[in-house]
Amino acid sequence: MDFLKKLGIKEKNFGASTGLNWIENTNGGELNIYSPTDGKYIASVYQATVEDYEKVIKISEEAFKFWRTFPAPKRGEIVRQIGNVLREYKEPLGTLVSYEMGKSLQEGMGEVQEMIDICDFAVGQSRQLYGFTMQSERPRHRMYDQYHPLGIVGIITAFNFPVAVWAWNAMLATIAGDTNLWKPSSKVPLSAIAVQNIIAPVIKNNNLPEGLFSLIIGKGSSVGEKMLNDKKVPLISITGSIDIGRHAAIQIAKRFGKYILELGGNNAIILTPEADLKMAIPSTVFGAVGTAGQRCTSTRRLIVHESIYDKVKNTLVDAYGKLRIGDPLNIENHVGPLIDKSAVALFKDALNRLEKEGGKVLFGGKVLEGKGYESGCYVVPAICEAENHFKVVQEETFAPILYLIKYSGDVHNAIELQNGVVQGLSSGIFTNNMREAELFLSAEGSDCGIANVNIGTSGAEIGGAFGGEKETGGGRESGSDAWKAYMRRQTNTINYGTTLPLAQGIKFDI
C-alpha cells in the first residue's frame, strides 16, 4: 500500500528506536499485525527485549543531560518543526491509523490533526512555563517558585488512539525539558513506528542527539514491567483499563515515582425535559458509535427523563437504523470494526449479561458476516434498555453499547444516577434551563473531570486539561496547565540582607 511506503513501514520492522537509530534485534519474537478492517496482514515487528530497553534508557538519559540545558523557547522551536512535518504526513499517517486500528478515516485524520494542534499549543507553552513570586515574612528576603525538567517520561498508550495521546504527553514533556520513551499498544505498533520515521529528520536536521524521542515495542510482562519499576523513569503516563492502571500505580508508587493515569470511563449524557433533541440525538449517536464505541470518552449511558423517554428511544432507534457500517477507509461509512475478535466477544458477552440482569436489547447487537466483513470484527451498534445498578452497566465495555436509563423527578435524580458509577471521566447534559445547567457544573453536580452542557461526552479539545476522577485515575494531559505534571517544582528563597532572621520569629543566638 502506498501510504505504508510513504511512512517507511517495511514488511519486517524493528521494535526499539532511539529516535535516529533502530536497534536491530530479532530475539524478542515477531509480532504480526493484521488490520481489523479486512483481516489482511499488514507487516510485522520484532519485539524489543529487556536488553534493548536498557540500551534505549541509557541513551535517553544522556540526551536528557543535554536537553534540560536547552532553552525552553528553543525546545518549542523543535516542536514547531515536528508540527509542520506532521502536516506534510497527515494523509498517509491518518490513513494508517484508520487501517491499523479500524476507526473511520475522518477520525484517523482528526487524530493526526490533534497531534498538530498540541504541537501548536506546546510551542506557545514553551514561553509560558511560569513560576510565582511570594512575599517573605523576613526582611530583605525574596521567595519564588520555579519548575525544572523531570528526566525521562515514559508514555504507555492504548490501541484506540495510536498516536494522538502520545503527542499530548510527548510535546508537553519536550518543551518541559524531558526526554520521552514511548511504549505503544502491541495491537497498533505500526502507527508508532511511522511517527518515529516522520520526526527523525527534525532531530537530524537540527543536530540534536538521539534519545529525545525513543520507542520500545515489547511485551508488557517483560519490557512493560521493567519500565514500571525503573527509577530512571521518574514519570509514566498510562492510558488503559482500570485494572492496568491499578497495577501500574502500585508498582510505580513502590519506588516513589510519579504517574498520570487515564483509565476507564462510563460516561453519561442527561436529557432533561428541556433538552433540544435536535442537538442531543446526533451528539449521542456520535458519542456512542464513534470509533465503534472504543473511546474512553464514548457515551455509554443515556439518562432520560420519563416524560421524553419514549420519544428519545424511538428517535434513536430510527437514527441507528441509518448508520452505515463498513470499511473505515470509505469516507461514506459511519462505523468501522472493533479492534479484534476478542473485543467482539466482549461485546456479545455484555449483551448476554444485560439480558440476564433484566435488560432488553432494542436495536443491534449482531456480528456482521459476508462480503466486506471478512475480518469478523464488525458489529451492529446496540441500544439497550437498562437500569443503572446492573452490574454490566456499572462496568465499561469497550464497544458500541448504549444503555438507556429512565429517571423521574428533577435533575438531582439524574445527576445521582450519572455519578453512581466508579468511573469519573466525561459527562454531559442537554438542557435549555440555566438552573439545571449551572447545577450540573456546580459542586453538587457532575463528579467527572469533564462536564459539558449541550455537547456530548466525546471530542475533547486539546486546549483543556484532559482527565477524570475516581477510578479513572485523576491524571491530566494535554492543555491548560497540564505541563506542570512533567516538571518538578522548586521553592527558592534568597537572602540579600546582612542578617539571618528565622521564620515564625524563632530566635537562635549563638
Short mmCIF file of C-alpha atoms in Angstrom, two decimals:
data_model
loop_
_atom_site.label_atom_id
_atom_site.label_comp_id
_atom_site.label_asym_id
_atom_site.label_seq_id
_atom_site.Cartn_x
_atom_site.Cartn_y
_atom_site.Cartn_z
CA MET A 1 0.00 0.00 0.00
CA ASP A 2 1.32 3.41 -0.97
CA PHE A 3 0.73 5.03 2.42
CA LEU A 4 2.87 2.38 4.13
CA LYS A 5 5.75 3.13 1.77
CA LYS A 6 5.47 6.88 2.38
CA LEU A 7 5.67 6.26 6.13
CA GLY A 8 8.70 3.98 5.91
CA ILE A 9 6.81 0.89 7.07
CA LYS A 10 8.61 -2.22 5.88
CA GLU A 11 7.38 -5.79 5.71
CA LYS A 12 9.50 -6.51 8.80
CA ASN A 13 10.25 -3.74 11.33
CA PHE A 14 12.30 -3.43 14.48
CA GLY A 15 10.68 -2.55 17.81
CA ALA A 16 13.27 -0.35 19.52
CA SER A 17 14.33 3.11 18.37
CA THR A 18 16.34 5.96 19.86
CA GLY A 19 14.77 8.47 17.51
CA LEU A 20 17.59 8.32 14.97
CA ASN A 21 18.59 4.66 15.00
CA TRP A 22 16.79 1.32 15.24
CA ILE A 23 18.18 -1.48 17.38
CA GLU A 24 18.28 -4.43 15.02
CA ASN A 25 17.47 -7.29 17.35
CA THR A 26 15.21 -10.22 16.42
CA ASN A 27 15.42 -12.12 19.73
CA GLY A 28 12.20 -10.73 21.22
CA GLY A 29 9.89 -12.60 18.90
CA GLU A 30 7.98 -11.45 15.85
CA LEU A 31 4.61 -9.70 16.16
CA ASN A 32 2.36 -9.99 13.11
CA ILE A 33 -0.10 -7.13 12.60
CA TYR A 34 -3.44 -7.64 10.85
CA SER A 35 -5.98 -4.97 10.00
CA PRO A 36 -9.42 -5.28 11.63
CA THR A 37 -10.73 -3.57 8.50
CA ASP A 38 -10.26 -6.53 6.16
CA GLY A 39 -8.37 -9.08 8.24
CA LYS A 40 -5.34 -8.80 5.98
CA TYR A 41 -1.72 -8.95 7.13
CA ILE A 42 -0.04 -5.53 7.14
CA ALA A 43 3.50 -6.04 8.43
CA SER A 44 5.44 -7.47 11.36
CA VAL A 45 7.51 -6.07 14.22
CA TYR A 46 10.41 -7.70 16.04
CA GLN A 47 9.57 -7.01 19.65
CA ALA A 48 12.15 -5.33 21.85
CA THR A 49 13.84 -7.21 24.67
CA VAL A 50 14.79 -6.02 28.14
CA GLU A 51 18.36 -5.65 26.84
CA ASP A 52 17.08 -3.34 24.09
CA TYR A 53 15.19 -1.37 26.72
CA GLU A 54 18.35 -0.86 28.76
CA LYS A 55 20.21 0.44 25.71
CA VAL A 56 17.41 2.90 24.93
CA ILE A 57 17.22 4.12 28.54
CA LYS A 58 20.97 4.76 28.68
CA ILE A 59 20.86 6.84 25.50
CA SER A 60 17.75 8.70 26.69
CA GLU A 61 19.49 9.54 29.99
CA GLU A 62 22.41 11.09 28.14
CA ALA A 63 20.07 13.05 25.89
CA PHE A 64 18.28 14.47 28.95
CA LYS A 65 21.53 15.90 30.33
CA PHE A 66 21.75 17.97 27.15
CA TRP A 67 18.06 18.70 26.66
CA ARG A 68 17.49 20.13 30.15
CA THR A 69 20.04 22.88 29.35
CA PHE A 70 18.39 23.73 26.03
CA PRO A 71 16.29 26.92 26.48
CA ALA A 72 12.57 26.18 26.61
CA PRO A 73 11.64 28.51 23.69
CA LYS A 74 14.21 26.67 21.56
CA ARG A 75 12.63 23.39 22.59
CA GLY A 76 9.40 24.92 21.37
CA GLU A 77 11.00 25.61 18.01
CA ILE A 78 11.75 21.89 17.63
CA VAL A 79 8.13 21.09 18.47
CA ARG A 80 7.01 23.65 15.88
CA GLN A 81 9.03 21.82 13.24
CA ILE A 82 7.51 18.49 14.34
CA GLY A 83 4.06 20.02 13.90
CA ASN A 84 4.95 21.13 10.39
CA VAL A 85 6.27 17.74 9.32
CA LEU A 86 3.13 16.11 10.72
CA ARG A 87 1.14 18.43 8.46
CA GLU A 88 3.05 17.03 5.50
CA TYR A 89 2.28 13.45 6.51
CA LYS A 90 -1.27 13.94 7.76
CA GLU A 91 -2.90 11.99 4.94
CA PRO A 92 -0.74 8.83 4.98
CA LEU A 93 -0.49 8.76 8.79
CA GLY A 94 -4.22 9.30 9.21
CA THR A 95 -4.85 6.51 6.70
CA LEU A 96 -2.54 4.14 8.58
CA VAL A 97 -4.25 4.95 11.90
CA SER A 98 -7.61 4.18 10.29
CA TYR A 99 -6.46 0.97 8.64
CA GLU A 100 -4.44 -0.43 11.53
CA MET A 101 -6.90 0.48 14.30
CA GLY A 102 -10.21 0.42 12.43
CA LYS A 103 -11.54 3.90 13.20
CA SER A 104 -13.13 5.89 10.40
CA LEU A 105 -10.87 7.78 8.04
CA GLN A 106 -12.39 11.03 9.29
CA GLU A 107 -11.35 10.13 12.83
CA GLY A 108 -7.93 8.93 11.69
CA MET A 109 -7.27 12.28 10.06
CA GLY A 110 -8.71 14.01 13.10
CA GLU A 111 -6.29 12.16 15.35
CA VAL A 112 -3.30 13.43 13.37
CA GLN A 113 -4.83 16.91 13.50
CA GLU A 114 -4.85 16.57 17.29
CA MET A 115 -1.11 15.91 17.13
CA ILE A 116 -0.63 19.06 15.06
CA ASP A 117 -2.83 21.09 17.38
CA ILE A 118 -0.95 20.02 20.51
CA CYS A 119 2.32 20.92 18.80
CA ASP A 120 0.98 24.43 18.18
CA PHE A 121 -0.22 24.63 21.78
CA ALA A 122 3.12 23.44 23.16
CA VAL A 123 5.07 25.96 21.10
CA GLY A 124 3.24 28.78 22.86
CA GLN A 125 3.53 27.00 26.19
CA SER A 126 7.32 26.87 25.83
CA ARG A 127 7.38 30.61 26.64
CA GLN A 128 4.89 30.30 29.48
CA LEU A 129 6.44 27.90 31.99
CA TYR A 130 5.71 30.40 34.70
CA GLY A 131 6.56 30.34 38.39
CA PHE A 132 5.33 32.72 41.10
CA THR A 133 6.91 35.27 43.43
CA MET A 134 5.74 35.28 47.06
CA GLN A 135 6.17 37.86 49.80
CA SER A 136 8.55 36.75 52.54
CA GLU A 137 7.85 37.45 56.21
CA ARG A 138 11.58 38.06 56.69
CA PRO A 139 13.14 41.41 55.73
CA ARG A 140 15.32 41.54 52.65
CA HIS A 141 14.31 38.09 51.51
CA ARG A 142 12.77 37.14 48.21
CA MET A 143 10.77 33.95 47.64
CA TYR A 144 9.69 32.39 44.39
CA ASP A 145 8.93 29.02 42.88
CA GLN A 146 10.06 27.62 39.56
CA TYR A 147 9.81 24.42 37.53
CA HIS A 148 12.59 22.15 36.31
CA PRO A 149 12.62 19.16 33.93
CA LEU A 150 11.99 15.74 35.46
CA GLY A 151 14.02 13.42 33.24
CA ILE A 152 12.76 10.54 31.11
CA VAL A 153 8.98 10.46 30.71
CA GLY A 154 7.52 7.06 29.93
CA ILE A 155 4.38 7.12 27.78
CA ILE A 156 2.25 3.98 27.59
CA THR A 157 -0.61 4.35 25.10
CA ALA A 158 -3.68 2.28 24.25
CA PHE A 159 -4.83 0.96 20.88
CA ASN A 160 -7.81 3.28 20.46
CA PHE A 161 -5.69 6.41 19.94
CA PRO A 162 -2.50 5.07 18.35
CA VAL A 163 -0.74 8.44 18.00
CA ALA A 164 -2.65 11.40 19.49
CA VAL A 165 -2.27 10.51 23.17
CA TRP A 166 1.47 10.11 22.69
CA ALA A 167 1.59 13.64 21.28
CA TRP A 168 -0.47 15.04 24.17
CA ASN A 169 2.22 13.83 26.54
CA ALA A 170 5.36 13.99 24.44
CA MET A 171 5.02 17.53 23.16
CA LEU A 172 4.42 18.99 26.62
CA ALA A 173 7.19 16.85 28.11
CA THR A 174 9.52 18.01 25.35
CA ILE A 175 9.03 21.72 25.94
CA ALA A 176 9.36 20.99 29.69
CA GLY A 177 12.89 19.69 29.01
CA ASP A 178 12.20 15.96 29.36
CA THR A 179 13.07 13.13 27.03
CA ASN A 180 10.39 10.62 26.01
CA LEU A 181 10.16 6.85 25.94
CA TRP A 182 7.04 5.57 24.18
CA LYS A 183 5.57 2.10 24.66
CA PRO A 184 2.57 1.82 22.31
CA SER A 185 -0.08 -0.86 22.33
CA SER A 186 1.11 -4.06 20.68
CA LYS A 187 -2.15 -4.05 18.73
CA VAL A 188 -1.20 -0.91 16.77
CA PRO A 189 2.61 -0.60 16.72
CA LEU A 190 2.97 0.39 13.08
CA SER A 191 1.48 3.83 13.66
CA ALA A 192 4.10 4.44 16.35
CA ILE A 193 6.90 3.32 14.04
CA ALA A 194 5.59 5.69 11.39
CA VAL A 195 5.71 8.61 13.85
CA GLN A 196 9.33 7.80 14.69
CA ASN A 197 10.16 7.85 10.99
CA ILE A 198 8.34 11.14 10.46
CA ILE A 199 10.07 13.07 13.23
CA ALA A 200 13.59 11.62 12.76
CA PRO A 201 14.58 14.22 10.11
CA VAL A 202 13.69 17.03 12.52
CA ILE A 203 16.11 15.63 15.09
CA LYS A 204 18.80 15.07 12.47
CA ASN A 205 18.43 18.42 10.70
CA ASN A 206 18.78 20.29 13.99
CA ASN A 207 21.87 18.30 15.02
CA LEU A 208 20.12 17.05 18.14
CA PRO A 209 21.18 13.89 19.95
CA GLU A 210 19.37 10.60 19.70
CA GLY A 211 17.30 9.68 22.72
CA LEU A 212 14.92 12.64 22.75
CA PHE A 213 12.07 10.57 21.30
CA SER A 214 12.55 6.85 21.87
CA LEU A 215 10.28 3.90 21.15
CA ILE A 216 10.03 0.48 22.70
CA ILE A 217 7.58 -2.12 21.35
CA GLY A 218 7.54 -5.19 23.54
CA LYS A 219 5.66 -7.42 25.91
CA GLY A 220 4.03 -5.90 28.94
CA SER A 221 5.25 -8.79 31.07
CA SER A 222 8.89 -8.01 30.32
CA VAL A 223 9.56 -4.55 28.87
CA GLY A 224 6.42 -3.04 30.38
CA GLU A 225 7.17 -4.27 33.90
CA LYS A 226 10.76 -3.11 33.55
CA MET A 227 9.56 0.41 32.78
CA LEU A 228 7.09 0.49 35.68
CA ASN A 229 9.81 -0.46 38.15
CA ASP A 230 12.62 1.64 36.67
CA LYS A 231 13.79 4.50 38.89
CA LYS A 232 15.41 6.03 35.81
CA VAL A 233 11.89 6.89 34.59
CA PRO A 234 10.55 9.41 37.14
CA LEU A 235 7.16 9.84 35.46
CA ILE A 236 5.00 7.43 33.50
CA SER A 237 1.78 8.42 31.74
CA ILE A 238 -0.52 5.45 31.23
CA THR A 239 -3.68 5.15 29.16
CA GLY A 240 -5.57 1.90 29.63
CA SER A 241 -8.06 -0.04 31.68
CA ILE A 242 -8.69 0.44 35.39
CA ASP A 243 -7.04 -2.91 36.16
CA ILE A 244 -3.91 -1.96 34.21
CA GLY A 245 -3.79 1.44 35.89
CA ARG A 246 -4.22 -0.02 39.38
CA HIS A 247 -1.35 -2.46 38.84
CA ALA A 248 0.89 0.23 37.35
CA ALA A 249 0.16 2.72 40.13
CA ILE A 250 1.13 0.19 42.80
CA GLN A 251 4.41 -0.67 41.09
CA ILE A 252 5.36 2.94 40.44
CA ALA A 253 4.37 4.06 43.95
CA LYS A 254 6.64 1.42 45.46
CA ARG A 255 9.60 3.33 44.06
CA PHE A 256 8.03 6.74 44.80
CA GLY A 257 7.71 7.50 41.10
CA LYS A 258 5.10 9.80 39.58
CA TYR A 259 2.29 8.76 37.28
CA ILE A 260 -0.50 10.17 35.16
CA LEU A 261 -3.39 7.74 34.85
CA GLU A 262 -6.02 7.99 32.11
CA LEU A 263 -8.20 4.95 32.70
CA GLY A 264 -11.76 3.78 32.13
CA GLY A 265 -14.83 5.90 31.51
CA ASN A 266 -18.52 5.13 31.98
CA ASN A 267 -19.76 8.36 30.53
CA ALA A 268 -23.35 9.54 30.66
CA ILE A 269 -25.46 12.19 28.96
CA ILE A 270 -28.50 13.51 30.81
CA LEU A 271 -31.54 14.57 28.75
CA THR A 272 -33.94 16.72 30.75
CA PRO A 273 -37.44 17.69 29.59
CA GLU A 274 -35.95 20.96 28.35
CA ALA A 275 -33.32 19.33 26.13
CA ASP A 276 -33.06 20.33 22.48
CA LEU A 277 -33.38 16.88 20.95
CA LYS A 278 -32.30 18.10 17.51
CA MET A 279 -28.88 18.65 19.08
CA ALA A 280 -28.94 15.88 21.64
CA ILE A 281 -29.71 12.93 19.36
CA PRO A 282 -26.86 13.41 16.83
CA SER A 283 -24.44 14.13 19.66
CA THR A 284 -25.47 10.97 21.48
CA VAL A 285 -25.18 8.81 18.37
CA PHE A 286 -21.69 10.07 17.56
CA GLY A 287 -20.62 9.68 21.16
CA ALA A 288 -21.89 6.11 21.31
CA VAL A 289 -20.78 4.74 17.92
CA GLY A 290 -17.76 6.90 17.04
CA THR A 291 -14.58 4.77 16.97
CA ALA A 292 -17.04 1.86 17.31
CA GLY A 293 -17.51 2.74 20.97
CA GLN A 294 -13.80 2.35 21.69
CA ARG A 295 -13.10 5.77 23.15
CA CYS A 296 -12.53 6.30 26.84
CA THR A 297 -14.99 9.18 26.40
CA SER A 298 -17.60 7.17 24.48
CA THR A 299 -21.19 7.73 25.57
CA ARG A 300 -22.24 4.57 27.39
CA ARG A 301 -25.30 5.70 29.35
CA LEU A 302 -28.16 7.98 28.30
CA ILE A 303 -30.18 9.12 31.31
CA VAL A 304 -33.54 10.34 30.02
CA HIS A 305 -36.47 11.94 31.83
CA GLU A 306 -39.58 9.76 31.75
CA SER A 307 -41.64 12.47 30.01
CA ILE A 308 -39.49 12.30 26.86
CA TYR A 309 -38.18 8.74 27.20
CA ASP A 310 -40.33 7.06 24.52
CA LYS A 311 -39.70 9.84 22.02
CA VAL A 312 -35.94 9.67 22.57
CA LYS A 313 -35.94 5.87 22.34
CA ASN A 314 -37.84 5.80 19.06
CA THR A 315 -35.74 8.58 17.54
CA LEU A 316 -32.51 6.82 18.47
CA VAL A 317 -33.62 3.51 17.03
CA ASP A 318 -34.50 5.30 13.80
CA ALA A 319 -31.10 7.05 13.73
CA TYR A 320 -29.20 3.81 14.38
CA GLY A 321 -31.05 2.21 11.50
CA LYS A 322 -29.44 4.72 9.16
CA LEU A 323 -25.85 4.04 10.25
CA ARG A 324 -23.52 2.82 7.52
CA ILE A 325 -21.17 0.13 8.82
CA GLY A 326 -18.16 -0.95 6.82
CA ASP A 327 -14.64 -0.22 5.62
CA PRO A 328 -13.43 2.78 7.63
CA LEU A 329 -11.35 3.98 4.68
CA ASN A 330 -14.62 4.61 2.86
CA ILE A 331 -15.50 8.12 3.99
CA GLU A 332 -19.22 7.40 3.50
CA ASN A 333 -19.27 4.92 6.37
CA HIS A 334 -20.05 5.94 9.95
CA VAL A 335 -18.83 2.89 11.87
CA GLY A 336 -15.80 0.69 11.34
CA PRO A 337 -14.75 -2.55 13.04
CA LEU A 338 -13.81 -3.35 16.60
CA ILE A 339 -10.09 -3.78 17.14
CA ASP A 340 -10.16 -7.60 17.13
CA LYS A 341 -12.30 -10.69 17.70
CA SER A 342 -11.64 -10.57 21.44
CA ALA A 343 -13.41 -7.21 21.52
CA VAL A 344 -16.31 -8.73 19.58
CA ALA A 345 -16.57 -11.49 22.18
CA LEU A 346 -16.73 -8.89 24.98
CA PHE A 347 -19.46 -7.05 23.07
CA LYS A 348 -21.58 -10.21 22.77
CA ASP A 349 -20.94 -11.21 26.37
CA ALA A 350 -22.04 -7.81 27.68
CA LEU A 351 -25.34 -8.05 25.83
CA ASN A 352 -25.96 -11.57 27.13
CA ARG A 353 -25.26 -10.42 30.67
CA LEU A 354 -27.58 -7.45 30.22
CA GLU A 355 -30.48 -9.67 29.26
CA LYS A 356 -29.82 -12.00 32.19
CA GLU A 357 -29.98 -9.00 34.54
CA GLY A 358 -33.35 -7.97 33.12
CA GLY A 359 -32.33 -5.52 30.42
CA LYS A 360 -33.50 -5.51 26.83
CA VAL A 361 -31.71 -5.04 23.51
CA LEU A 362 -33.79 -2.60 21.45
CA PHE A 363 -31.58 -2.45 18.39
CA GLY A 364 -28.40 -4.02 17.04
CA GLY A 365 -26.11 -6.43 18.79
CA LYS A 366 -25.37 -8.66 15.79
CA VAL A 367 -21.98 -9.59 14.41
CA LEU A 368 -21.85 -8.88 10.68
CA GLU A 369 -20.75 -11.52 8.22
CA GLY A 370 -20.28 -11.83 4.49
CA LYS A 371 -18.68 -9.62 1.88
CA GLY A 372 -16.93 -6.60 3.36
CA TYR A 373 -16.98 -8.07 6.85
CA GLU A 374 -14.44 -10.86 6.39
CA SER A 375 -12.35 -9.80 9.39
CA GLY A 376 -15.15 -10.83 11.76
CA CYS A 377 -14.73 -7.58 13.70
CA TYR A 378 -17.81 -5.68 12.52
CA VAL A 379 -20.87 -5.40 14.77
CA VAL A 380 -24.14 -3.51 14.70
CA PRO A 381 -24.06 -0.90 17.50
CA ALA A 382 -26.59 -1.74 20.19
CA ILE A 383 -29.22 0.31 22.02
CA CYS A 384 -30.40 -1.27 25.25
CA GLU A 385 -32.89 -0.55 28.00
CA ALA A 386 -31.22 -0.94 31.38
CA GLU A 387 -31.05 0.18 34.97
CA ASN A 388 -28.06 1.99 36.38
CA HIS A 389 -27.44 -0.58 39.11
CA PHE A 390 -26.99 -3.50 36.70
CA LYS A 391 -23.50 -4.91 37.13
CA VAL A 392 -22.84 -4.83 33.38
CA VAL A 393 -23.88 -1.17 33.27
CA GLN A 394 -21.52 -0.36 36.13
CA GLU A 395 -18.61 -1.69 34.09
CA GLU A 396 -17.02 -0.23 30.98
CA THR A 397 -17.45 -2.42 27.91
CA PHE A 398 -15.18 -1.08 25.18
CA ALA A 399 -17.74 -1.50 22.40
CA PRO A 400 -20.71 0.37 20.88
CA ILE A 401 -23.37 -0.34 23.52
CA LEU A 402 -25.66 2.49 24.65
CA TYR A 403 -27.73 1.94 27.79
CA LEU A 404 -30.99 3.90 28.04
CA ILE A 405 -31.83 4.68 31.65
CA LYS A 406 -35.08 6.36 32.69
CA TYR A 407 -35.30 8.89 35.52
CA SER A 408 -38.19 10.72 37.16
CA GLY A 409 -38.42 13.85 39.27
CA ASP A 410 -35.94 16.69 38.90
CA VAL A 411 -32.40 16.86 37.61
CA HIS A 412 -30.93 16.00 41.03
CA ASN A 413 -32.10 12.43 40.50
CA ALA A 414 -30.44 12.27 37.07
CA ILE A 415 -27.16 13.61 38.47
CA GLU A 416 -27.25 10.99 41.22
CA LEU A 417 -27.57 8.27 38.59
CA GLN A 418 -24.83 9.78 36.49
CA ASN A 419 -22.43 9.90 39.44
CA GLY A 420 -23.42 6.42 40.59
CA VAL A 421 -20.51 4.59 38.96
CA VAL A 422 -16.86 4.14 39.96
CA GLN A 423 -15.54 5.89 36.84
CA GLY A 424 -15.43 9.67 36.54
CA LEU A 425 -14.12 10.76 33.15
CA SER A 426 -16.65 12.63 30.98
CA SER A 427 -20.27 13.71 31.28
CA GLY A 428 -22.82 15.89 29.55
CA ILE A 429 -26.27 17.38 29.97
CA PHE A 430 -28.66 18.70 27.35
CA THR A 431 -30.98 21.37 28.70
CA ASN A 432 -32.06 24.91 27.91
CA ASN A 433 -32.73 25.50 31.60
CA MET A 434 -29.98 27.68 33.07
CA ARG A 435 -30.56 26.42 36.59
CA GLU A 436 -30.22 22.79 35.53
CA ALA A 437 -27.06 23.57 33.57
CA GLU A 438 -25.43 25.51 36.39
CA LEU A 439 -26.34 22.85 38.95
CA PHE A 440 -24.75 20.20 36.74
CA LEU A 441 -21.50 22.21 36.67
CA SER A 442 -21.53 23.01 40.38
CA ALA A 443 -20.04 21.15 43.34
CA GLU A 444 -23.40 19.37 43.63
CA GLY A 445 -23.30 18.28 40.01
CA SER A 446 -21.17 16.02 37.86
CA ASP A 447 -18.24 14.39 39.67
CA CYS A 448 -16.32 13.87 36.41
CA GLY A 449 -13.15 15.53 35.23
CA ILE A 450 -15.04 16.70 32.13
CA ALA A 451 -18.56 18.13 32.33
CA ASN A 452 -20.28 19.55 29.26
CA VAL A 453 -23.51 21.42 28.60
CA ASN A 454 -25.31 20.89 25.29
CA ILE A 455 -22.48 18.87 23.82
CA GLY A 456 -21.69 15.19 24.25
CA THR A 457 -19.06 13.30 26.17
CA SER A 458 -16.52 12.78 23.39
CA GLY A 459 -14.49 15.08 21.21
CA ALA A 460 -12.39 16.92 23.81
CA GLU A 461 -10.29 19.82 22.55
CA ILE A 462 -6.57 19.93 23.29
CA GLY A 463 -6.81 23.35 24.96
CA GLY A 464 -8.39 21.92 28.09
CA ALA A 465 -6.72 19.58 30.55
CA PHE A 466 -7.97 16.07 29.80
CA GLY A 467 -8.63 13.50 32.51
CA GLY A 468 -11.03 12.16 35.10
CA GLU A 469 -11.65 11.44 38.75
CA LYS A 470 -12.33 8.36 40.91
CA GLU A 471 -11.19 5.14 39.22
CA THR A 472 -10.45 7.00 36.01
CA GLY A 473 -7.20 7.84 37.75
CA GLY A 474 -7.16 11.57 38.43
CA GLY A 475 -4.48 12.43 35.88
CA ARG A 476 -4.48 15.34 33.44
CA GLU A 477 -2.89 15.59 30.00
CA SER A 478 -2.87 18.00 27.07
CA GLY A 479 -3.92 21.63 27.63
CA SER A 480 -4.36 24.21 30.37
CA ASP A 481 -1.58 23.89 32.97
CA ALA A 482 -1.07 20.15 32.49
CA TRP A 483 2.59 20.93 31.66
CA LYS A 484 3.28 21.13 35.40
CA ALA A 485 2.94 17.35 35.72
CA TYR A 486 6.02 16.90 33.52
CA MET A 487 8.23 19.11 35.71
CA ARG A 488 9.44 19.22 39.29
CA ARG A 489 8.50 22.21 41.40
CA GLN A 490 11.09 24.04 43.46
CA THR A 491 10.66 26.83 46.04
CA ASN A 492 13.57 29.27 46.30
CA THR A 493 14.43 31.82 48.99
CA ILE A 494 17.15 34.43 48.57
CA ASN A 495 18.51 36.47 51.48
CA TYR A 496 20.03 39.68 50.15
CA GLY A 497 20.44 41.25 53.60
CA THR A 498 23.27 41.04 56.15
CA THR A 499 21.38 39.25 58.96
CA LEU A 500 19.84 35.80 59.35
CA PRO A 501 16.30 36.23 60.70
CA LEU A 502 14.34 32.99 61.11
CA ALA A 503 10.76 32.44 60.07
CA GLN A 504 7.96 32.38 62.65
CA GLY A 505 10.02 34.73 64.84
CA ILE A 506 12.25 31.95 66.15
CA LYS A 507 15.35 33.16 67.99
CA PHE A 508 18.58 31.21 67.80
CA ASP A 509 21.53 33.30 69.02
CA ILE A 510 24.99 31.83 69.43
#
